[in-house]
Amino acid sequence: MLKIRLSMGGAKKRPVYKIVVAGSRFPRDGRFIEKVGFFNPLLPKAKKDRITLQVERIKYWLSKGAKPTLRVSRILGEAEVLPMPPKGNNPLK
């Protein structure tokens, strides 16, 4: 099964993530089929460089049956590629 998920990189306490298409059995930071985006959580949400996506390739892999993980589907929802997933059961403290 194909997944669109995050692959971690960067240095200690300075994470950056690649958005990749990979088989569900491949390791998180290991082999992947194609890199389709980049995510830097340390940048402010208003900056353009925080998320870069190859929308055409993401739509292609979604049409081939790839399933995005929850975090990636939220990123794609913010970029208006997919509808935003529903909020989970997270009660206010």
XYZ file of N, CA and C in Angstrom, residues 10-93:
252
model
N 17.149 16.932 8.986
C 17.587 18.064 9.787
C 18.544 17.649 10.878
N 18.778 18.564 11.800
C 19.705 18.337 12.904
C 18.932 18.193 14.213
N 19.667 17.945 15.266
C 19.048 17.785 16.583
C 18.320 19.071 16.983
N 17.056 18.926 17.322
C 16.162 20.031 17.709
C 15.927 21.039 16.587
N 16.218 20.689 15.350
C 15.966 21.533 14.169
C 15.380 20.660 13.070
N 14.175 20.104 13.265
C 13.646 19.156 12.279
C 13.169 19.840 11.003
N 13.349 19.151 9.903
C 12.725 19.491 8.625
C 12.211 18.170 8.065
N 11.156 18.237 7.297
C 10.521 17.027 6.802
C 10.371 17.083 5.291
N 10.587 15.938 4.645
C 10.259 15.774 3.238
C 8.891 15.091 3.200
N 8.053 15.503 2.289
C 6.782 14.812 2.056
C 7.052 13.846 0.906
N 6.937 12.543 1.198
C 7.335 11.528 0.233
C 6.205 10.536 -0.003
N 6.277 9.872 -1.149
C 5.411 8.736 -1.453
C 6.261 7.502 -1.222
N 5.796 6.614 -0.328
C 6.566 5.424 0.021
C 5.620 4.268 0.267
N 6.159 3.071 0.177
C 5.392 1.896 0.556
C 5.189 1.891 2.055
N 4.096 1.320 2.517
C 3.799 1.355 3.946
C 4.782 0.507 4.754
N 5.494 -0.398 4.117
C 6.440 -1.255 4.833
C 7.860 -0.686 4.862
N 8.099 0.390 4.123
C 9.427 0.990 4.121
C 9.649 1.752 5.426
N 10.901 1.859 5.903
C 11.164 2.640 7.121
C 10.839 4.119 6.933
N 10.580 4.805 8.037
C 10.156 6.212 7.974
C 11.149 7.076 7.221
N 12.429 6.952 7.532
C 13.445 7.788 6.888
C 14.199 7.022 5.803
N 13.699 5.881 5.415
C 14.407 5.040 4.466
C 13.976 5.262 3.032
N 13.824 4.157 2.325
C 13.548 4.187 0.900
C 12.183 4.804 0.611
N 12.108 5.582 -0.447
C 10.841 6.160 -0.873
C 10.795 6.172 -2.388
N 9.608 6.349 -2.931
C 9.415 6.313 -4.375
C 9.676 7.682 -4.991
N 9.076 8.723 -4.388
C 9.221 10.072 -4.947
C 9.043 11.111 -3.847
N 9.830 12.176 -3.924
C 9.684 13.316 -3.023
C 8.705 14.287 -3.669
N 7.628 14.626 -2.941
C 6.600 15.495 -3.525
C 6.423 16.805 -2.759
N 7.239 17.032 -1.732
C 7.088 18.287 -1.009
C 8.091 18.419 0.113
N 7.985 19.544 0.823
C 8.909 19.893 1.892
C 8.126 20.646 2.958
N 8.448 20.380 4.242
C 7.747 21.023 5.358
C 8.760 21.407 6.420
N 8.779 22.692 6.794
C 9.665 23.183 7.846
C 8.806 23.746 8.970
N 8.617 22.992 10.067
C 7.722 23.443 11.133
C 8.266 24.601 11.963
N 9.539 24.938 11.827
C 10.122 26.002 12.642
C 9.823 27.398 12.093
N 9.430 27.476 10.838
C 9.092 28.782 10.258
C 7.683 29.191 10.675
N 7.399 30.497 10.737
C 6.045 30.947 11.071
C 5.039 30.514 10.006
N 3.784 30.355 10.421
C 2.748 29.865 9.509
C 2.492 30.806 8.340
N 2.801 32.081 8.490
C 2.528 33.045 7.426
C 3.554 32.985 6.291
N 4.724 32.401 6.529
C 5.777 32.359 5.505
C 5.457 31.360 4.414
N 5.792 31.715 3.169
C 5.565 30.839 2.024
C 6.484 29.624 2.038
N 7.710 29.790 2.574
C 8.710 28.720 2.539
C 8.434 27.608 3.543
N 7.434 27.762 4.382
C 7.124 26.733 5.391
C 6.717 25.417 4.730
N 5.884 25.497 3.697
C 5.408 24.310 2.990
C 5.598 24.523 1.494
N 6.268 23.587 0.831
C 6.332 23.588 -0.626
C 5.802 22.243 -1.102
N 4.888 22.276 -2.064
C 4.242 21.064 -2.557
C 4.295 21.016 -4.081
N 4.415 19.808 -4.609
C 4.248 19.575 -6.039
C 2.833 19.031 -6.215
N 1.884 19.933 -6.384
C 0.464 19.592 -6.351
C 0.097 18.601 -7.454
N 0.661 18.773 -8.638
C 0.333 17.872 -9.750
C 0.730 16.436 -9.426
N 1.921 16.268 -8.852
C 2.399 14.922 -8.520
C 1.600 14.322 -7.357
N 1.202 15.147 -6.409
C 0.396 14.644 -5.291
C -0.948 14.157 -5.803
N -1.571 14.926 -6.681
C -2.851 14.489 -7.251
C -2.692 13.219 -8.072
N -1.558 13.094 -8.772
C -1.294 11.878 -9.534
C -1.221 10.661 -8.606
N -0.474 10.775 -7.508
C -0.325 9.638 -6.593
C -1.619 9.342 -5.856
N -2.416 10.359 -5.558
C -3.722 10.116 -4.945
C -4.630 9.349 -5.903
N -4.531 9.651 -7.197
C -5.339 8.929 -8.180
C -4.884 7.485 -8.328
N -3.618 7.205 -8.024
C -3.090 5.846 -8.080
C -3.394 5.044 -6.813
N -4.022 5.688 -5.807
C -4.438 4.966 -4.609
C -3.591 5.226 -3.381
N -2.672 6.180 -3.425
C -1.857 6.490 -2.255
C -2.726 7.174 -1.198
N -2.534 6.807 0.062
C -3.300 7.378 1.163
C -2.394 8.294 1.981
N -2.796 9.548 2.207
C -1.982 10.426 3.060
C -2.187 10.094 4.533
N -1.131 10.271 5.321
C -1.262 10.117 6.764
C -2.058 11.295 7.313
N -2.419 11.236 8.579
C -3.245 12.297 9.164
C -2.529 13.649 9.109
N -1.254 13.681 9.468
C -0.509 14.945 9.468
C -0.385 15.501 8.044
N -0.100 14.637 7.087
C 0.034 15.093 5.703
C -1.320 15.551 5.166
N -2.401 14.867 5.548
C -3.717 15.307 5.078
C -4.081 16.673 5.666
N -3.616 16.981 6.878
C -3.837 18.314 7.440
C -3.013 19.365 6.679
N -1.784 19.016 6.301
C -0.949 19.933 5.512
C -1.590 20.175 4.152
N -2.089 19.115 3.521
C -2.745 19.261 2.222
C -4.065 20.019 2.352
N -4.737 19.884 3.499
C -5.956 20.639 3.741
C -5.685 22.128 3.876
N -4.577 22.477 4.550
C -4.201 23.888 4.674
C -3.851 24.484 3.318
N -3.243 23.672 2.452
C -2.882 24.141 1.115
C -4.044 24.031 0.134
N -5.188 23.564 0.593
C -6.418 23.430 -0.188
C -6.263 22.464 -1.371
N -5.451 21.434 -1.190
C -5.340 20.370 -2.182
C -6.429 19.328 -1.921
N -6.658 19.015 -0.653
C -7.703 18.095 -0.208
C -8.605 18.827 0.772
N -9.798 18.308 1.021
C -10.595 18.900 2.100
C -9.944 18.618 3.446
N -10.096 19.557 4.361
C -9.499 19.419 5.693
C -10.133 18.232 6.418
N -9.324 17.334 7.006
C -9.921 16.200 7.729
C -10.645 16.677 8.972
N -11.613 15.904 9.468
C -12.348 16.317 10.663
C -11.444 16.294 11.893
N -11.762 17.150 12.835
C -10.985 17.203 14.067
C -11.220 15.923 14.861
N -10.188 15.484 15.561
C -10.279 14.274 16.370
C -10.938 14.556 17.703
N -10.933 13.562 18.568
C -11.494 13.685 19.902
C -10.432 14.225 20.836
N -10.275 15.539 20.877
C -9.279 16.183 21.717
C -9.992 17.187 22.618
N -10.470 16.741 23.782
C -11.224 17.660 24.664
C -10.351 18.758 25.217
N -10.949 19.906 25.500
C -10.226 21.018 26.101
C -9.887 20.678 27.536
N -8.711 21.085 27.982
C -8.310 20.794 29.360
C -8.765 21.890 30.275
